[in-house]
Amino acid sequence: MARKKREPALEERQFGTIPDQKSLNCFFSSSPDFGKVSGLVQELGKIDITDEADLSAVAEALRRKVYVLGLGGGYANLKDQAAEYARREQTEVEHMVYPIREENTPSYYNRFRAWRTFFAIRALNAASDAERENLLGELRARFRKKPQLARVPNLFTVTDEGQILANVDLDIRKAPLDLAVDIVAFTQNEHLMSEFEGQNKAAQRALLIGLGREAHIRLIKALITDDPKLIKWGIEYFTSQDYERFIRRMPGDLGEGRFGRKAAGMEIAYSILRKEDETFDREFLWSSGFITATPEIKAKQAFLVRARTMNGEEKARNNFEIEQAEGYLKRIEDQAFAVFKRFKEGSLVDNFSLPLGSNLLNELINANNRELGVLHDLKRIYESDPELFIRMEQGVRSKINDAKFPEYIERHLKEFYEGLVDKLGGNPFIVRSSSEMEDREDASFAGLYDSVVCSGRKDRFDEFLAAIKTVFKSLFTSDVFKYRAKHDLLNEVETMGLFIQRLNGKKRGKYFFPSYAGVISTRSVQSPEPDPTKGQVTMVTGLGDTAVREGGDIIWCAKFQYKLPFIQDSLDAVNMETGEFEHVPASVILSDTIRDQADFNDSFYARAARELVSRNVDRLCTSDESLEGGEIDFKKVVDGDRCHLPLLLHYFAEKLKRAMGTQLEIEFTADKNPNNRYEVQIVQCRPENISEKFTPSKKPANIPDDQVLFDISGSLNCGTGRDIRYIMYIGSTFYDREVEGAMSTEQVATLHDWIAKVNDRLPEGSYFMIVPGRLGNRSGQEGVPGNVNDFDRANGFMEVCGIGKWREVPPASGTHDFHRLMERGILPVVCDVSKKEGGYAGTFEALRNADSVLPQILDNIEIPDHVQRWLKIVDVEALGRGKKIGNARLQLAMTNGTGGVASLYLSPEGENLPVKA
């Protein structure tokens, strides 16, 4: 007769922490380590657990940490031990005859999990003291309700003679994370630190401050990055609550390793922006023009400037007027500040994100995926034979696709994914890289590592796994290794964490996208405005990929005006019905079923300045808030409308730039809340890597007219290019079907390969490109195909428009891949020949008639006739000989701002170079 299935008592299996005492005594009471293991269990039980967690969560986190550290022989060994003792417990302790029949599956799984927890604790007990205490410290920091501040003063004792003695090992940089958090929390508590004021406690206070700094470093290096500048910013702006939040967000074994630079940059940006800084805010009221400088204000300011130079007698004589002027400006500022506080209130919204630690890649490159061992040899292969590397590249990517995570890691990833989908409510998210190499001040890696949008559906776990592998695959491309080599980074160890971010936006019809997305640059090297140092905002409607791929509307923060006509006829969005990322025509988005839900005008001109103006926004400055002759101005943008969003973005950018002490590139999204106010989310914050070549310059006054190839007014960019030896010239009719011998569509598609071959043969900065239409598209329909990697040794390029087939094609103006152009120092020039009488006919004729040295440059490569005909490499020395200029070189001088000019002219090498503008 079959025995009845046994249901476990609730208290026996409720938490799945460890087996009951009877079973442990039966098997391990005589074991030498049993007492210590029991002590560890009691220590875990003493954690004052937060209301959001329970003992089972602590036990699960402990198991995962033990697995990832490889303690006790690793996951497979601990699992086998747990399975054996779960079976023995059934038969030897509970005397089951037919365990499979007598115990249901959920009950057995709880039993099995309890034994896994026990063996994980036993493995931890056998670890070194440092390993054990660090793991327990992380668990305490993650699950306890609050820091234990009382223990911090007990770290040292002060003798009667005033000598400070350590009560414990004070090497804080190796301390458990919970102790490091406690020290940071204590030293940031003004009330507790006030007890250590006064001369007799100065040494103790200094010690605590030093310990606090060391604790910051310990936490930042353990959790985030070892970059010195990021550590410096973290010490200044991170709080103990930030560190607790970081630790709790890290998903156990999936969070092992570091966040990486991208995640660090965003976290630091939010910490800076959350911190109130009244001094900066008041300065911003004046510098941004939030307070309009009326004639009366200007007069008061000018008087106070003069007062600073007055001697004592003059100041005494003018004391009343000085006090009156100061008081007047202070009243204006106080009233403006009150309005500004309301203006910015609630405008910064947290950007939901979760990190996956850098150890996840190591878990993929494990012993079970032996074929991935080749990844460790890629650096050597690239250095010895780049062509072999390129041939291997696709195979390496396929191997990563086929690789499997360890069983327990994949199981934990699935649990993580399901929890993530629940938190996001089915909305899409993006898997982004967060490498230790990217977002440096000297090497951004912008555009080199992939980011992948996921639909956020519960049944799409495979899509999530594929996204993770896609990001990891982007580590091992020839473009990345080429970039690393150019920045002398091949010998640095690359570690990559992942950054999971909610895709910000709203659902409109079946599509999901933000009203606005874009990039804030704190210094604008592209600007017709008087002060490019004020920066610019590049913005699109929809997901921000469009801004990177095609450019967008540009708002210059000097006057909050935009001048570049940018008609956005499509946008990037997620189709919520299919879960797919799509490039959607505007006509689809603005169909009758969606139009009422859309946040932009009927013509769908995504002209950022016009689109961002809210006609219904709260009038934060009204007639009853007049400011004694001054008025608050929200920066008139179009037709006298008041601008809300550009001013907010400018404020955030200036505050971050001041705090971080460097030029920045800040990605953002924005939407309106139900109160019709804009809410901004920071997506990324990184140093803006601008080459020194983007320095304004002009041609010397003594250059004869016949040596000037181009003088182009209204230059958008600034820059300096010196002693350029070659011009790569592609004629404007290369793709004109009416011209005999023009390239076919297939030939145009491969043109970028030939540009890249020339690029690889010529020295850095030795050539300048002159091409028709828009440089950078792949199809050739709008101009010459290619991307920055194809011409990354160029000194610059000129897009020729306003002629023939390219008359209606808008130039990219350097907005395409602009961050990489800035970093590489590739200077963009636009020449609209329709605006110049004669259209530079003489220059173009000279280039068409010049001999090409392409065969000499590609001396061992067979060059097709169509390439030789249309891709010319002109030796500037030969051009110079026709003008009696010896050893001629091409010089490029560009100023922007008001009256900007771009000049390309010839001069002898090293002579008549561009001069600073």
PDB file of N, CA and C in Angstrom, residues 3 62 65 131 151 257 299 303 325 391 395 407 414 427 523 595-596 604 685 696 728:
ATOM      1  N   ARG A   3       2.339   4.825   0.596  1.00  0.00           N
ATOM      2  CA  ARG A   3       2.224   5.749   1.719  1.00  0.00           C
ATOM      3  C   ARG A   3       1.720   7.099   1.229  1.00  0.00           C
ATOM      4  N   LEU A  62      23.421  34.552  -0.355  1.00  0.00           N
ATOM      5  CA  LEU A  62      24.621  33.866   0.137  1.00  0.00           C
ATOM      6  C   LEU A  62      25.024  32.738  -0.808  1.00  0.00           C
ATOM      7  N   LYS A  65      26.601  34.101  -4.038  1.00  0.00           N
ATOM      8  CA  LYS A  65      27.959  34.619  -3.844  1.00  0.00           C
ATOM      9  C   LYS A  65      28.960  33.483  -3.706  1.00  0.00           C
ATOM     10  N   GLU A 131      37.827  36.486   3.042  1.00  0.00           N
ATOM     11  CA  GLU A 131      36.730  36.142   2.131  1.00  0.00           C
ATOM     12  C   GLU A 131      35.413  36.043   2.882  1.00  0.00           C
ATOM     13  N   ARG A 151      29.290  51.814  16.007  1.00  0.00           N
ATOM     14  CA  ARG A 151      30.553  51.072  16.063  1.00  0.00           C
ATOM     15  C   ARG A 151      31.729  51.864  15.483  1.00  0.00           C
ATOM     16  N   GLY A 257      31.468  42.058  -9.763  1.00  0.00           N
ATOM     17  CA  GLY A 257      32.308  42.891 -10.614  1.00  0.00           C
ATOM     18  C   GLY A 257      31.892  44.345 -10.469  1.00  0.00           C
ATOM     19  N   ALA A 299      23.295  99.501 -15.551  1.00  0.00           N
ATOM     20  CA  ALA A 299      23.890 100.691 -14.943  1.00  0.00           C
ATOM     21  C   ALA A 299      24.331 100.403 -13.512  1.00  0.00           C
ATOM     22  N   PHE A 303      28.233 100.422 -12.181  1.00  0.00           N
ATOM     23  CA  PHE A 303      28.627 101.251 -11.048  1.00  0.00           C
ATOM     24  C   PHE A 303      29.366 100.425  -9.993  1.00  0.00           C
ATOM     25  N   ALA A 325      22.705 100.202  -4.805  1.00  0.00           N
ATOM     26  CA  ALA A 325      22.868  99.349  -5.993  1.00  0.00           C
ATOM     27  C   ALA A 325      22.903  97.879  -5.605  1.00  0.00           C
ATOM     28  N   ARG A 391      39.585  38.463 -40.714  1.00  0.00           N
ATOM     29  CA  ARG A 391      39.027  37.216 -41.252  1.00  0.00           C
ATOM     30  C   ARG A 391      38.422  36.355 -40.138  1.00  0.00           C
ATOM     31  N   GLY A 395      33.788  34.637 -37.212  1.00  0.00           N
ATOM     32  CA  GLY A 395      33.797  33.361 -36.506  1.00  0.00           C
ATOM     33  C   GLY A 395      33.764  33.542 -35.004  1.00  0.00           C
ATOM     34  N   GLU A 407      24.721  26.835 -15.926  1.00  0.00           N
ATOM     35  CA  GLU A 407      23.296  26.577 -15.663  1.00  0.00           C
ATOM     36  C   GLU A 407      22.716  27.538 -14.633  1.00  0.00           C
ATOM     37  N   LYS A 414      17.297  34.460 -15.923  1.00  0.00           N
ATOM     38  CA  LYS A 414      15.864  34.364 -16.220  1.00  0.00           C
ATOM     39  C   LYS A 414      15.042  34.952 -15.084  1.00  0.00           C
ATOM     40  N   ASN A 427       7.005  47.519 -20.385  1.00  0.00           N
ATOM     41  CA  ASN A 427       7.579  48.523 -21.278  1.00  0.00           C
ATOM     42  C   ASN A 427       8.966  48.091 -21.744  1.00  0.00           C
ATOM     43  N   ARG A 523      30.170  72.510 -24.709  1.00  0.00           N
ATOM     44  CA  ARG A 523      30.908  73.433 -25.574  1.00  0.00           C
ATOM     45  C   ARG A 523      30.485  73.150 -27.004  1.00  0.00           C
ATOM     46  N   ARG A 595      -2.704  60.877 -34.174  1.00  0.00           N
ATOM     47  CA  ARG A 595      -2.389  62.305 -34.163  1.00  0.00           C
ATOM     48  C   ARG A 595      -2.734  62.980 -32.837  1.00  0.00           C
ATOM     49  N   ASP A 596      -3.905  62.651 -32.290  1.00  0.00           N
ATOM     50  CA  ASP A 596      -4.333  63.324 -31.068  1.00  0.00           C
ATOM     51  C   ASP A 596      -3.455  62.980 -29.877  1.00  0.00           C
ATOM     52  N   PHE A 604       4.905  68.071 -38.647  1.00  0.00           N
ATOM     53  CA  PHE A 604       5.971  67.199 -38.146  1.00  0.00           C
ATOM     54  C   PHE A 604       7.366  67.738 -38.445  1.00  0.00           C
ATOM     55  N   CYS A 685      26.213  60.507 -19.193  1.00  0.00           N
ATOM     56  CA  CYS A 685      27.023  61.709 -18.991  1.00  0.00           C
ATOM     57  C   CYS A 685      28.482  61.309 -19.106  1.00  0.00           C
ATOM     58  N   PRO A 696      39.341  77.858 -33.069  1.00  0.00           N
ATOM     59  CA  PRO A 696      39.078  78.848 -34.117  1.00  0.00           C
ATOM     60  C   PRO A 696      40.368  79.440 -34.680  1.00  0.00           C
ATOM     61  N   MET A 728      41.625  64.302 -51.415  1.00  0.00           N
ATOM     62  CA  MET A 728      40.814  63.231 -51.996  1.00  0.00           C
ATOM     63  C   MET A 728      39.583  63.888 -52.602  1.00  0.00           C
TER      64      MET A 728
END
